[in-house]
Short mmCIF file of C-alpha atoms in Angstrom, two decimals:
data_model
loop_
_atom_site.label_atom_id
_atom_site.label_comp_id
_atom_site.label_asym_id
_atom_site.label_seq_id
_atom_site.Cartn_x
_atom_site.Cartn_y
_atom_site.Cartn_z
CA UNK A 1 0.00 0.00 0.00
CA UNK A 2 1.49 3.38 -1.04
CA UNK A 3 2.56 6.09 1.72
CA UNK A 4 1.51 9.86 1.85
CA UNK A 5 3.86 12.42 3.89
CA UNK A 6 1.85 13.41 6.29
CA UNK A 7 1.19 17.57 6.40
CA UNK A 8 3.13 17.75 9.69
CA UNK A 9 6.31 15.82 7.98
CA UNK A 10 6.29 17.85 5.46
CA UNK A 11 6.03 21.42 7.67
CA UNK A 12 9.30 19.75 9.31
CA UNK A 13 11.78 19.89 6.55
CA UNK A 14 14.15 22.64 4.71
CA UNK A 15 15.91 22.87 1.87
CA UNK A 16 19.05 20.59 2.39
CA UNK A 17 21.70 23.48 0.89
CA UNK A 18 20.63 26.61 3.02
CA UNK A 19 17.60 25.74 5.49
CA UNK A 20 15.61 27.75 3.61
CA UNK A 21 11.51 27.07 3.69
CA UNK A 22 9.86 24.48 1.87
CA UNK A 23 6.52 24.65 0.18
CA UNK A 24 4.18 21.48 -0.70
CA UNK A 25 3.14 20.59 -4.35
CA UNK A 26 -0.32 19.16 -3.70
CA UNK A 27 -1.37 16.53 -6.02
CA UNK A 28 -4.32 16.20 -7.86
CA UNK A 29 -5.63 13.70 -4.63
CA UNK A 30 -5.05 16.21 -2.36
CA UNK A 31 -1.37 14.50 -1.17
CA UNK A 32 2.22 15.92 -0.71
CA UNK A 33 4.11 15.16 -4.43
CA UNK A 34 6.74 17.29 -3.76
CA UNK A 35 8.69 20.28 -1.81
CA UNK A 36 9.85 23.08 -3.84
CA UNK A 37 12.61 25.59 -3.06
CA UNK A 38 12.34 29.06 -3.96
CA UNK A 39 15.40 28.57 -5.89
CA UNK A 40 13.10 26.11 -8.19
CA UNK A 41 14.48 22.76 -6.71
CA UNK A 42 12.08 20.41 -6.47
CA UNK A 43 12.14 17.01 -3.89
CA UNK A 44 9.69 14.42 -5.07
CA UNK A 45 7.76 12.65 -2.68
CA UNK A 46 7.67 8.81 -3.51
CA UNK A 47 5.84 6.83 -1.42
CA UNK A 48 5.35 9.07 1.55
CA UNK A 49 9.64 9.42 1.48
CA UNK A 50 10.77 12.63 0.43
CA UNK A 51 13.91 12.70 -1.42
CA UNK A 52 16.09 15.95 0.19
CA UNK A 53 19.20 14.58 -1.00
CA UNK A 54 21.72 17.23 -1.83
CA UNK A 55 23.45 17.57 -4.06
CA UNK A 56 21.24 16.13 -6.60
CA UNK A 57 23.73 14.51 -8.01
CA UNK A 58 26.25 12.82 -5.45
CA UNK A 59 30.20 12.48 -5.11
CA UNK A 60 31.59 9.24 -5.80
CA UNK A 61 31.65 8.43 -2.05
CA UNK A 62 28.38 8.70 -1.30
CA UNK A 63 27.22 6.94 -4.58
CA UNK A 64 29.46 3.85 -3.43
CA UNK A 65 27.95 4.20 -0.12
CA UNK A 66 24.87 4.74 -1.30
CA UNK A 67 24.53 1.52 -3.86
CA UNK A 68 26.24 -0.49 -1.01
CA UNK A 69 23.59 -0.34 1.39
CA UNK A 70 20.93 -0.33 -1.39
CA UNK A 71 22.56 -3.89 -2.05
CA UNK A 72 22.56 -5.24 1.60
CA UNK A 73 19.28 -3.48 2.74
CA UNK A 74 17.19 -7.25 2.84
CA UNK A 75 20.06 -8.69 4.79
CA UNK A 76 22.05 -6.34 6.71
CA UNK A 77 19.39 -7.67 9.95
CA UNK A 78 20.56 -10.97 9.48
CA UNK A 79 24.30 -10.69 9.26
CA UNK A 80 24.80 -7.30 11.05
CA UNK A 81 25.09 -9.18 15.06
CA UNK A 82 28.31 -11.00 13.05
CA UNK A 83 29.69 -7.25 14.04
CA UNK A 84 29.18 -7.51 17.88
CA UNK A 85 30.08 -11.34 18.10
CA UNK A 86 33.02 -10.60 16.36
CA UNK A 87 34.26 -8.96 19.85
CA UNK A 88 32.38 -10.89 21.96
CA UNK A 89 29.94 -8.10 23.03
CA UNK A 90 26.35 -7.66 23.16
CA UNK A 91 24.67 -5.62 20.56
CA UNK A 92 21.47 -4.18 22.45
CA UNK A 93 24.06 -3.25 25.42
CA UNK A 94 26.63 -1.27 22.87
CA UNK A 95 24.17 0.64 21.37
CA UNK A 96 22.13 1.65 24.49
CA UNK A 97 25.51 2.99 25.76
CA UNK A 98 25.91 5.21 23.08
CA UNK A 99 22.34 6.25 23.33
CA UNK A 100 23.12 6.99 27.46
CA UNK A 101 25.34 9.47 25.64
CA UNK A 102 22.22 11.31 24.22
CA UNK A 103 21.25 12.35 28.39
CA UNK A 104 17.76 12.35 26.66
CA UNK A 105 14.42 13.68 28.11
CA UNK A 106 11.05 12.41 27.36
CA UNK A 107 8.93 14.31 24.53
CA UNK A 108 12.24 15.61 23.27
CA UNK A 109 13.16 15.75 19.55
CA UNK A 110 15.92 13.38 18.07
CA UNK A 111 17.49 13.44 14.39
CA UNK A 112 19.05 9.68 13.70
CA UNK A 113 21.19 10.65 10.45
CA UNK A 114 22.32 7.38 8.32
CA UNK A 115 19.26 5.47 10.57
CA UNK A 116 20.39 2.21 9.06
CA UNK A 117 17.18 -0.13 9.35
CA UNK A 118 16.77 1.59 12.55
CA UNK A 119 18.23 -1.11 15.27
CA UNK A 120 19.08 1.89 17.30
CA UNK A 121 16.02 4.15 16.34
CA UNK A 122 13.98 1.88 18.99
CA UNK A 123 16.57 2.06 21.47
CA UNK A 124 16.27 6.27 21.31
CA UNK A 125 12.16 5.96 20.87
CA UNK A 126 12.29 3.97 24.82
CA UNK A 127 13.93 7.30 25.98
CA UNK A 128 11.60 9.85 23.90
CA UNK A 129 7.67 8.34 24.65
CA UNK A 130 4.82 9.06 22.86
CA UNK A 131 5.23 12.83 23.36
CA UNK A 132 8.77 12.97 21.40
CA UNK A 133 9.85 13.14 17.95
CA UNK A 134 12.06 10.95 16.02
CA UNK A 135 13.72 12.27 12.82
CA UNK A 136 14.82 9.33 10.61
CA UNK A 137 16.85 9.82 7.75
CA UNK A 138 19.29 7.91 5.16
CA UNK A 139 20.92 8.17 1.80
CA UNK A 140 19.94 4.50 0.64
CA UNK A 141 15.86 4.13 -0.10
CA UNK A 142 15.32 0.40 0.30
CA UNK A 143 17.08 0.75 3.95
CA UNK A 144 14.98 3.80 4.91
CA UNK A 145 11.78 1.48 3.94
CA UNK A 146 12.95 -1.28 6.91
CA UNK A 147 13.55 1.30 9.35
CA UNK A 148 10.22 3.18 8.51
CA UNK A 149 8.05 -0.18 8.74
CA UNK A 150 9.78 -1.33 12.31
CA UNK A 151 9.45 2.73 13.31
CA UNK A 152 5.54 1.90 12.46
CA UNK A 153 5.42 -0.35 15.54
CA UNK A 154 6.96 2.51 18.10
CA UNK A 155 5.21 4.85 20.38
CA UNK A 156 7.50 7.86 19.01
CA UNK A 157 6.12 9.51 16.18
CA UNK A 158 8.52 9.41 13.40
CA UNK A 159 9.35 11.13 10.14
CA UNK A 160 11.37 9.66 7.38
CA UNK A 161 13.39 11.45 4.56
CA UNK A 162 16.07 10.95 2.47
CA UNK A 163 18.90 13.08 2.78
CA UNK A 164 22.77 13.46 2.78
CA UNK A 165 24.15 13.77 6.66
CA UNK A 166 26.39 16.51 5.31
CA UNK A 167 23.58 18.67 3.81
CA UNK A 168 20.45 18.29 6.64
CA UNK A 169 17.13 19.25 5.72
CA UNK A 170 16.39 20.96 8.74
CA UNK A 171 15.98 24.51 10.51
CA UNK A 172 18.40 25.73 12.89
CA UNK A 173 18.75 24.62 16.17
CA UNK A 174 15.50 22.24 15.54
CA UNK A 175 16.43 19.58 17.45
CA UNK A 176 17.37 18.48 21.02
CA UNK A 177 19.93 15.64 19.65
CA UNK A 178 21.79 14.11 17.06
CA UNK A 179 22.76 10.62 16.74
CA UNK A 180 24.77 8.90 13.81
CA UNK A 181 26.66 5.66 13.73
CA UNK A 182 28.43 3.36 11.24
CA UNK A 183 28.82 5.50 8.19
CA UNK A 184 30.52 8.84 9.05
CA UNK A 185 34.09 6.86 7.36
CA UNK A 186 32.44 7.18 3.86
CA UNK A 187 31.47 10.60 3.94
CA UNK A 188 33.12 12.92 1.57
CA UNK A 189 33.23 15.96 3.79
CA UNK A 190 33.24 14.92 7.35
CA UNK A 191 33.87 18.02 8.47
CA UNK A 192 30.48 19.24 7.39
CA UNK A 193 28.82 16.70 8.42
CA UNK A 194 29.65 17.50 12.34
CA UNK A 195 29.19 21.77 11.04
CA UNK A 196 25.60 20.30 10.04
CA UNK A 197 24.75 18.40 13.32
CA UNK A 198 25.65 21.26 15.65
CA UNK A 199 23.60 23.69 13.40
CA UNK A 200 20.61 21.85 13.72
CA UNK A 201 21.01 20.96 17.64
CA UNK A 202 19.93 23.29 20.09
CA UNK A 203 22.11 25.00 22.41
CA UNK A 204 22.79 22.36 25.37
CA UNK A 205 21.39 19.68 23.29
CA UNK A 206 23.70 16.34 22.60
CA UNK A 207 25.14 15.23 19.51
CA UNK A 208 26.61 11.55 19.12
CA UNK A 209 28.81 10.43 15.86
CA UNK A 210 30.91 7.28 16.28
CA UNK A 211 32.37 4.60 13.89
CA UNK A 212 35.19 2.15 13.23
CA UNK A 213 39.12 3.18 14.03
CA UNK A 214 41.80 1.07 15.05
CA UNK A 215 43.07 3.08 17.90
CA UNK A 216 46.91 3.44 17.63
CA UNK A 217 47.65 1.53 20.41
CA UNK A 218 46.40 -1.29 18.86
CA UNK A 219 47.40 -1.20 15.50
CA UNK A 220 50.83 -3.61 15.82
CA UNK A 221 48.74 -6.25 17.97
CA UNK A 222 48.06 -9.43 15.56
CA UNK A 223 44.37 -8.16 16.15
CA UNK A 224 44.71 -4.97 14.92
CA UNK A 225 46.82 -6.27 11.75
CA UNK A 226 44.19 -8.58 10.71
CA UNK A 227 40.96 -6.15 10.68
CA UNK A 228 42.78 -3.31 8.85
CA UNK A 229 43.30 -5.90 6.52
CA UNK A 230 39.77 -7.44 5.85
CA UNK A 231 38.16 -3.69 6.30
CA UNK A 232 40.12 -0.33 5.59
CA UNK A 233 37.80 1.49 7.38
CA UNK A 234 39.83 0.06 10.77
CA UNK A 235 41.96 2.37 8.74
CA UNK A 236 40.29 5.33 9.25
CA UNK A 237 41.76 8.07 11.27
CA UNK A 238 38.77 9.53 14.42
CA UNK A 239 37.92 12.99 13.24
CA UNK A 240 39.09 14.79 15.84
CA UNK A 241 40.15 17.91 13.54
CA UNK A 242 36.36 18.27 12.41
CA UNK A 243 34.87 18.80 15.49
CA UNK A 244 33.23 22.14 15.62
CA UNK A 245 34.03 25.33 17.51
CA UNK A 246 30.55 25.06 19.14
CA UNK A 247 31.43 21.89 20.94
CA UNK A 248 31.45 21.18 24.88
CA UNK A 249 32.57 18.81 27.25
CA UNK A 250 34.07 16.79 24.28
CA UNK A 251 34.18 13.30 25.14
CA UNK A 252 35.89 10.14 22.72
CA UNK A 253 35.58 6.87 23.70
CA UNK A 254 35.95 2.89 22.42
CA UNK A 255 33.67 0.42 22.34
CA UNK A 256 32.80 -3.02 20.96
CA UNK A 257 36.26 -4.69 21.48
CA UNK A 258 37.97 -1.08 21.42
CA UNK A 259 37.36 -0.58 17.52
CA UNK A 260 35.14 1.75 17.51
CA UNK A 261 35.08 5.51 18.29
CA UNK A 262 32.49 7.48 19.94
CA UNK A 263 32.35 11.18 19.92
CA UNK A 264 30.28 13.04 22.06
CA UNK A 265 30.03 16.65 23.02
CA UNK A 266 27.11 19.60 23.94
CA UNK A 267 26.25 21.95 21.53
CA UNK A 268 27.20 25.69 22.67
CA UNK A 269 27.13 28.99 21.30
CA UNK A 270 30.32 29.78 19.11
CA UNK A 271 33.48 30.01 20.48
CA UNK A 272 34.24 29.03 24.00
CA UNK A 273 34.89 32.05 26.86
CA UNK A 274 38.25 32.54 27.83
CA UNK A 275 39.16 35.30 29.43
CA UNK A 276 42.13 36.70 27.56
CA UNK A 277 42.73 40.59 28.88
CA UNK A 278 43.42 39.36 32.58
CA UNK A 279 46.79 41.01 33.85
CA UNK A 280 48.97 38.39 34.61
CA UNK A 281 50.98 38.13 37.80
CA UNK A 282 54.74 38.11 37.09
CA UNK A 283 58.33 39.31 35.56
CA UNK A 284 56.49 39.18 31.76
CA UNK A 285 53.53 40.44 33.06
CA UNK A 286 50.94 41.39 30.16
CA UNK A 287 47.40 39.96 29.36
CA UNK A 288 47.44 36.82 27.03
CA UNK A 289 46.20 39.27 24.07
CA UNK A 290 49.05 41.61 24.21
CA UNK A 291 51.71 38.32 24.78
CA UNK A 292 50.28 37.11 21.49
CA UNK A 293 49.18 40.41 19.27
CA UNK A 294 52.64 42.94 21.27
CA UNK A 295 55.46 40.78 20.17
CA UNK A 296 58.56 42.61 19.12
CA UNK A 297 60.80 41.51 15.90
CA UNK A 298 64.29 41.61 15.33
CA UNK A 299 65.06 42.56 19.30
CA UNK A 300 68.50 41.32 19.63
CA UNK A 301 68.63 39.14 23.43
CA UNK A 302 71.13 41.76 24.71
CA UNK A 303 68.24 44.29 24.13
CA UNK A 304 65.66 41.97 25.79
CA UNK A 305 67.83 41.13 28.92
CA UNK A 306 68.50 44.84 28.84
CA UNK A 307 64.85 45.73 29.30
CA UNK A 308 64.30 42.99 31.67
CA UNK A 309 66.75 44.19 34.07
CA UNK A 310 65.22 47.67 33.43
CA UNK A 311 61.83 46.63 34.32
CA UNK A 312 63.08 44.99 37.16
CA UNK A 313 64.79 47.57 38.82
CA UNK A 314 61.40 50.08 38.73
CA UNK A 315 59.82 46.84 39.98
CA UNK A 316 57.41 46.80 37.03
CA UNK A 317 56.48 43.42 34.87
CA UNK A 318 57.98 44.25 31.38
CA UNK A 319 55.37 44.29 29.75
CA UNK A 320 54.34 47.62 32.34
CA UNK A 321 57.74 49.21 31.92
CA UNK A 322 57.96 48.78 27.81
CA UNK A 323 53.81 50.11 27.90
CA UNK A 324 55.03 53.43 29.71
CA UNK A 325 58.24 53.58 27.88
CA UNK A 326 56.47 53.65 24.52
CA UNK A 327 54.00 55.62 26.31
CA UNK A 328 56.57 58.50 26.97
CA UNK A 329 58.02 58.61 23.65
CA UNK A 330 54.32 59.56 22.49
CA UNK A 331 54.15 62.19 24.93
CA UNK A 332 53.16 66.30 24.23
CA UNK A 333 56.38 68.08 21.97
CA UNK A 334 58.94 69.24 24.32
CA UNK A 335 58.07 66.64 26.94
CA UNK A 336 59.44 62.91 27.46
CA UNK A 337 55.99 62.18 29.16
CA UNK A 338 57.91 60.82 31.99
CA UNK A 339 55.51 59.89 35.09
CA UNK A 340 58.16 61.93 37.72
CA UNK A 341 58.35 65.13 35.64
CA UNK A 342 61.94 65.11 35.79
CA UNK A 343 63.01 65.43 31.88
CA UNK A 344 64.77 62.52 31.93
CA UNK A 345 63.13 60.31 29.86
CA UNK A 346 60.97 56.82 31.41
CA UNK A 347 64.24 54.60 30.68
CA UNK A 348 67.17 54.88 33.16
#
């Protein structure tokens, strides 16, 4: 039986480059057929699965990623546990600690980028209730399909698209948490892939990205040797460069036999404070602004030992004595601008 989008799915979603608003083609039967972008794109809606992909025509990563989970969707519940046995670990238990990492509420919001068939979607739903939303999206259709019809069975309501985890089709700061795992490796532009999940994340909200890595300490054990081998993506370095400016209490951790990384952090606003015009205590004295922005060139280390001695003997930091020297020289024509008056200039 075919699917509509339901009017409230549809209200949900932006276009994937620039958040922008979306408006519904209504077909001739009164359902969603599409979303249009004022810039003229237009996402079809097949089967009640709206296609926000972007761009509309992929990189050669995510088209291999794409076709390969296309090709295992009918099987990847029957051989995916091979993963946890592998390492002797218990696959309900892994994933609910990585959904701990969530700290989620009831009737909160939760995007699940690259949902897979959704064996963790469940796990978040338990934590969410009736009154909460779950966001379920993916980049291959057939694997969306499985995690839509076991999503059917949840007490979450849940809304399914397809879309690119780099490019999200969703408003800022529209959700309380992110949660991807498993497929981060094969992304073309990591980087803004983690830009996109604190964008949409509200302020103090959680966002959770983990996959395979052989963690260096491992990589010369006959363990390690033999997984980079079978899979390159053991390979795979953690990401630690593309984690954005806006995270907090960053947290990286390994699980399921120690081969696979876990990223955590809370979503904050910009940069992180730091006080940086403090005076500090001491011989250099200074804020860290001026230490890094006032540095002389081409002072020869007589000169510098010179003016430390200097500053040391009017018991000033020398960062004090150099401001008041340079100071003085600016002072009114005719005048050294000394502080005692004396003519004598602020260096003796």
């Amino acid at each position: 039986m075919t699917q509509t989008l339901p009017p409230e799915s549809g209200q949900l979603f932006r276009h994937p480059l620039d958040a922008s608003p979306l408006t519904p083609e209504i077909s001739g039967d009164g359902a969603i057929a599409a979303l249009l972008g004022a810039d003229g794109s237009r996402f079809a809606v097949d089967d009640g699965i709206p296609d926000l992909i972007w761009p509309r025509t992929l990189g050669e990563a995510e088209r291999t990623a794409q076709a390969t989970y296309e090709e295992v969707a009918d099987v990847y519940d029957k051989y995916i546990h091979l993963t946890f046995d592998t390492f002797n670990t218990d696959e309900t238990t892994e994933r609910r600690r990585m959904v701990d990492r969530l700290a989620l509420q009831p009737g909160q919001t939760v995007l699940e980028f690259g949902c897979g068939t959704g064996r963790t979607s469940a796990l978040i739903a338990e934590r969410l209730g009736a009154q909460g939303t779950l966001l379920l999206q993916e980049l291959a259709r057939p694997v969306l399909v499985h995690a839509r019809a076991k999503a059917a069975d949840l007490a979450t309501p849940c809304h399914v698209a397809l879309a690119n985890g780099s490019y999200l089709p969703l408003a800022d700061n529209s959700v309380d948490a992110v949660f991807h795992f498993g497929g981060v490796n094969m992304f073309s532009d990591i980087g803004r892939c983690f830009a996109e999940a604190a964008r949409v994340t509200k302020p103090g909200g959680r966002v959770v990205i983990g996959d395979e890595n052989m963690p260096v300490w491992l990589r010369d054990t006959e363990m390690g040797r033999v997984l980079m081998n079978s899979n390159h993506h053991y390979r795979c370095p953690v990401p630690f460069e593309h984690i954005p400016i806006e995270a907090r209490d960053v947290a990286c951790e390994w699980i399921i036999g120690g081969v696979f990384y876990v990223i955590s952090f809370t979503v904050g606003e910009g940069a992180p404070y730091a006080d940086l015009d403090f005076q500090i205590p001491g011989r250099r004295g200074g804020t860290h602004r001026t230490r890094y922005y006032g540095q002389l060139e081409g002072v020869t280390p007589e000169a510098k030992r010179h003016a430390q001695d200097q500053a040391a003997r009017a018991g000033m930091s020398l960062h004090a004595w150099l401001d008041r020297l340079i100071r003085a020289a600016d002072g009114p024509p005719g005048t050294t601008g000394d502080d005692d008056g004396n003519g004598q200039g602020g260096a003796r």
